[in-house]
mmCIF file with all atom_site columns, C-alpha atoms in Angstrom:
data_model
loop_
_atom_site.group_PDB
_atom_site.id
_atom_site.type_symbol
_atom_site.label_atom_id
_atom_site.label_alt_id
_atom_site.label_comp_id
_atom_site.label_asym_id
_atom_site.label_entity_id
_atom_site.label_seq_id
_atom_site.pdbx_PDB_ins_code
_atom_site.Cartn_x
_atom_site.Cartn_y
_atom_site.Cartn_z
_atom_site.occupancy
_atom_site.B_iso_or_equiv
_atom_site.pdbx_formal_charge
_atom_site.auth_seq_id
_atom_site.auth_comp_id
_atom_site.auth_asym_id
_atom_site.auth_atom_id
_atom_site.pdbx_PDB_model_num
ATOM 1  C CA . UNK G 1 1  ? 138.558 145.076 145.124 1.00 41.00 ? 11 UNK G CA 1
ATOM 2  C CA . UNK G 1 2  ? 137.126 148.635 144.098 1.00 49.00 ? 12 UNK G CA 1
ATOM 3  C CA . UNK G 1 3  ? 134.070 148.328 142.292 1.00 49.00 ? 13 UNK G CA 1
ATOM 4  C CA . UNK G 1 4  ? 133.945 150.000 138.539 1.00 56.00 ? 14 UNK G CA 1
ATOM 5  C CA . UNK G 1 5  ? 132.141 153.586 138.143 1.00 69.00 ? 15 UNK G CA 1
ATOM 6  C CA . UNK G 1 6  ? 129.514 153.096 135.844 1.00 79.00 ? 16 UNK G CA 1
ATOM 7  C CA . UNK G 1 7  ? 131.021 155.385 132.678 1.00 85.00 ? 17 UNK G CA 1
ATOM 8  C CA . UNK G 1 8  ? 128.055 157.134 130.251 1.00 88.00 ? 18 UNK G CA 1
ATOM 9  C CA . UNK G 1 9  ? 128.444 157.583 126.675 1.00 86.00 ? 19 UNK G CA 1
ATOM 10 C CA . UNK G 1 10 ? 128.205 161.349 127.400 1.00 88.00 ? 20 UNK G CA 1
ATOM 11 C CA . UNK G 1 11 ? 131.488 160.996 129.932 1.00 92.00 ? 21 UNK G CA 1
ATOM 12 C CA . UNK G 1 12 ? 133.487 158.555 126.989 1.00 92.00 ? 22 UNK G CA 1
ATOM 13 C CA . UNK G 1 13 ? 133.113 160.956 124.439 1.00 91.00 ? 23 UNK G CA 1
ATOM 14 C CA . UNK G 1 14 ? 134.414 163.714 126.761 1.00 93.00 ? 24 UNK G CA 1
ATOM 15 C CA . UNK G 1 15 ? 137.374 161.341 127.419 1.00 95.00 ? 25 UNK G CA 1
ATOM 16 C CA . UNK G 1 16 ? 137.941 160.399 123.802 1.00 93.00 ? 26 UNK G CA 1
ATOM 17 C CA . UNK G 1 17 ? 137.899 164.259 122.673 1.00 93.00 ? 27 UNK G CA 1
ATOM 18 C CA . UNK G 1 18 ? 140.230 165.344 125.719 1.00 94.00 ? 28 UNK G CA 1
ATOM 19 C CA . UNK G 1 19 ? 142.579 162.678 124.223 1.00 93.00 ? 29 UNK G CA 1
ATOM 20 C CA . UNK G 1 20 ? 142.129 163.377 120.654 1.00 91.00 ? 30 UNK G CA 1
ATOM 21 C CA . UNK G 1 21 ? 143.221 167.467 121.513 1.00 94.00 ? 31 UNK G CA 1
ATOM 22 C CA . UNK G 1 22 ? 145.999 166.372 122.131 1.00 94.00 ? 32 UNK G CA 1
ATOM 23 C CA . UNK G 1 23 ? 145.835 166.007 126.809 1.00 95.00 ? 33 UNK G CA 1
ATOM 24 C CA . UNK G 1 24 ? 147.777 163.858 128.525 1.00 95.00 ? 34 UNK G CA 1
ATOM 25 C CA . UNK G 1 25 ? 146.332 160.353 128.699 1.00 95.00 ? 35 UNK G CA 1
ATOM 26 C CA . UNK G 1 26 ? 147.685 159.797 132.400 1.00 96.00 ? 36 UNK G CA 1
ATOM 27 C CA . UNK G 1 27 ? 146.410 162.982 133.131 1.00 96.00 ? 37 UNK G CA 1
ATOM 28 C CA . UNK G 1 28 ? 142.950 162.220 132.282 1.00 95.00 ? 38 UNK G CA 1
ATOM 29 C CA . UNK G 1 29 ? 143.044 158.963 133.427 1.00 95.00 ? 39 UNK G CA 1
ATOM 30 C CA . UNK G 1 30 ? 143.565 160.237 136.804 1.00 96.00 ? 40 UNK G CA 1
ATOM 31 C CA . UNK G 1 31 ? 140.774 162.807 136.382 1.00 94.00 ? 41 UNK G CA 1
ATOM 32 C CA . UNK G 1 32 ? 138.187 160.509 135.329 1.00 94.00 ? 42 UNK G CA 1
ATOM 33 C CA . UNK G 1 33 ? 139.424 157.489 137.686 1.00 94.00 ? 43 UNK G CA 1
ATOM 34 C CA . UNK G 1 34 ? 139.996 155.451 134.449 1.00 95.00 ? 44 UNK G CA 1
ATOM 35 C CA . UNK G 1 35 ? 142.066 152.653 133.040 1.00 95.00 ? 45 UNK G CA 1
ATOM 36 C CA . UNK G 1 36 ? 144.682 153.399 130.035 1.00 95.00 ? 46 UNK G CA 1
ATOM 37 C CA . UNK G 1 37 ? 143.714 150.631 128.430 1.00 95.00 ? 47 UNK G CA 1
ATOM 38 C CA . UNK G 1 38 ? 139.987 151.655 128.976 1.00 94.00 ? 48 UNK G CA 1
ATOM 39 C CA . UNK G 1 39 ? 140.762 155.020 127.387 1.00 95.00 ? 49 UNK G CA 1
ATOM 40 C CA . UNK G 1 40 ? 142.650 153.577 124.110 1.00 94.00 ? 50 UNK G CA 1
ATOM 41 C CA . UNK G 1 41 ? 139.930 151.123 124.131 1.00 93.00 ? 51 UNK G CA 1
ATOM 42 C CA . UNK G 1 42 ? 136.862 153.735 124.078 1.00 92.00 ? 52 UNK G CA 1
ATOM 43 C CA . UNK G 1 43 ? 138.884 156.034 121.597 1.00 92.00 ? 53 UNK G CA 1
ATOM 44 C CA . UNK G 1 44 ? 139.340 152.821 118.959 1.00 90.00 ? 54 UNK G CA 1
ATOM 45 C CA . UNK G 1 45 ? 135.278 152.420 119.476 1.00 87.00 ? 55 UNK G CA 1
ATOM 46 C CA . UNK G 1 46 ? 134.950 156.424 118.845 1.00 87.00 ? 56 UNK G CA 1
ATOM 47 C CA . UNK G 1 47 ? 137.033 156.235 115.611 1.00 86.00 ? 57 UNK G CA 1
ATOM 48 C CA . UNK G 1 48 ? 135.381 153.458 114.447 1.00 82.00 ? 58 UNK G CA 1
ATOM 49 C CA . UNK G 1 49 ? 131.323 154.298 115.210 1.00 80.00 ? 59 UNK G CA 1
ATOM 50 C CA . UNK G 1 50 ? 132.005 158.000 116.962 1.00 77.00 ? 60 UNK G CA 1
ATOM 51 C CA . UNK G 1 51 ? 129.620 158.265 119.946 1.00 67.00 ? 61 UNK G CA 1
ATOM 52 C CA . UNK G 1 52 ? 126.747 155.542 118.789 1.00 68.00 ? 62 UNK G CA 1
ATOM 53 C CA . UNK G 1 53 ? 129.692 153.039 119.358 1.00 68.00 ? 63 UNK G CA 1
ATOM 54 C CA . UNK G 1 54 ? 129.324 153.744 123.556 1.00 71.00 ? 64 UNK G CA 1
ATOM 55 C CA . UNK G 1 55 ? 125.656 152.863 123.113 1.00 68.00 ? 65 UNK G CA 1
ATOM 56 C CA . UNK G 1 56 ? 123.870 149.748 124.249 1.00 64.00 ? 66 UNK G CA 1
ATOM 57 C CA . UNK G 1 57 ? 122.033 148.418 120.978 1.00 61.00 ? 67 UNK G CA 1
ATOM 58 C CA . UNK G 1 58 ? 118.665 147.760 122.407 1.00 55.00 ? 68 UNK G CA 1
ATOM 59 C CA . UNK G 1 59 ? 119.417 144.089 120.635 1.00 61.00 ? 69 UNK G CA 1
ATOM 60 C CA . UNK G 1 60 ? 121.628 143.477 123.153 1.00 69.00 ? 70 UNK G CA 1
ATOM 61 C CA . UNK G 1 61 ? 119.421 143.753 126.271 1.00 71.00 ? 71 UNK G CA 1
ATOM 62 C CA . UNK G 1 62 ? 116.821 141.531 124.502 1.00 76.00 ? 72 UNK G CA 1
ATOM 63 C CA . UNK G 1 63 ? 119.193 138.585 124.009 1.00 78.00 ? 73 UNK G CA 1
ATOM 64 C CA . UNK G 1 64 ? 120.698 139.210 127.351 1.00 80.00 ? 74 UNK G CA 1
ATOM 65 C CA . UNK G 1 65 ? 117.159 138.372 128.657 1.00 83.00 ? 75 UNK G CA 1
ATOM 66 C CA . UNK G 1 66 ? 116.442 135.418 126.523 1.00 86.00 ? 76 UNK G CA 1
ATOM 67 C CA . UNK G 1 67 ? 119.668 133.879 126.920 1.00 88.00 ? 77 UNK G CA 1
ATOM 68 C CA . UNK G 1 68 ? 118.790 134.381 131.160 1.00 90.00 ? 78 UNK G CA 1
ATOM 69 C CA . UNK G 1 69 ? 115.192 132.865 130.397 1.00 91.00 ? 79 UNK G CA 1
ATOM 70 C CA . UNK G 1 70 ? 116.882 129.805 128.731 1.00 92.00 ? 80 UNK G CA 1
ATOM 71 C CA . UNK G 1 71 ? 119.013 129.144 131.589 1.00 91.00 ? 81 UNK G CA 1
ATOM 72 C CA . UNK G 1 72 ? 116.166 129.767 134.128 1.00 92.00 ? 82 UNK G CA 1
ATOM 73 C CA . UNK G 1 73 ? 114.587 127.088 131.596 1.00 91.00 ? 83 UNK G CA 1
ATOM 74 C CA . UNK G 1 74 ? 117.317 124.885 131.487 1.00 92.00 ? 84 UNK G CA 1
ATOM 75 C CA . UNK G 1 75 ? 117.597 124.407 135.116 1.00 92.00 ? 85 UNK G CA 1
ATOM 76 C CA . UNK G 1 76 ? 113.625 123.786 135.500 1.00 91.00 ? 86 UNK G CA 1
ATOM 77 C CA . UNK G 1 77 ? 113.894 121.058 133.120 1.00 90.00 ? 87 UNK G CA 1
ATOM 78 C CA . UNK G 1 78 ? 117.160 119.332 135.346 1.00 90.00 ? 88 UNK G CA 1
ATOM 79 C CA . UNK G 1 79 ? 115.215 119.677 138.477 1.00 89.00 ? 89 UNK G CA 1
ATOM 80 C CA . UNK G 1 80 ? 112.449 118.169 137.251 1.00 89.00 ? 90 UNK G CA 1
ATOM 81 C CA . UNK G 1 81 ? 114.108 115.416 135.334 1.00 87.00 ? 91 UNK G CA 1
ATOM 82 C CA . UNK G 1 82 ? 116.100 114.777 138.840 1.00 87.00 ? 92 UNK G CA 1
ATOM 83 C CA . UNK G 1 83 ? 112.781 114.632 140.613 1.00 88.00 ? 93 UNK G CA 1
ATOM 84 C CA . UNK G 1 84 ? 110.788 111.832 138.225 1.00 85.00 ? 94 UNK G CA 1
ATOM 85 C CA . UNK G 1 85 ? 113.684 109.619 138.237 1.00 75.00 ? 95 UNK G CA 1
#
């Protein structure tokens, strides 16, 4: 399976406008090596937040990490349960 191109903000909004003038969605599609659905997807997020809606919310990457240090925390506790029994 191909792996995803990593899309910027900068590169959505480029999409989202090309679309909203009025260009053929397959046509950009093609361009940018995009899905349809990831096009109509990114221009509902534009309409709805314009371009702060492709940004990560730096509240996200926090609770991304604590939710990985609770897991990392979770299995500590296991193993050592495992081992005093």
């Amino acid at each position: 399976m191909e792996k995803r191109k990593n899309i910027t903000s900068k590169i959505k909004v480029e999409i989202v406008l090309s679309l909203l003038r009025g260009e053929d969605p397959e046509l950009i599609s093609r361009e940018y090596g995009v899905t349809l659905a990831d096009i109509h997807h990114w221009r509902d997020q534009f309409i709805e937040s314009g371009s702060d809606g492709f940004k990560r919310k730096p509240d996200d990457s926090k609770l991304i990490a604590a939710e990985r240090k609770i897991g990392q925390l979770q299995m500590e506790l296991e193993f050592t349960k495992k081992r005093t029994n």
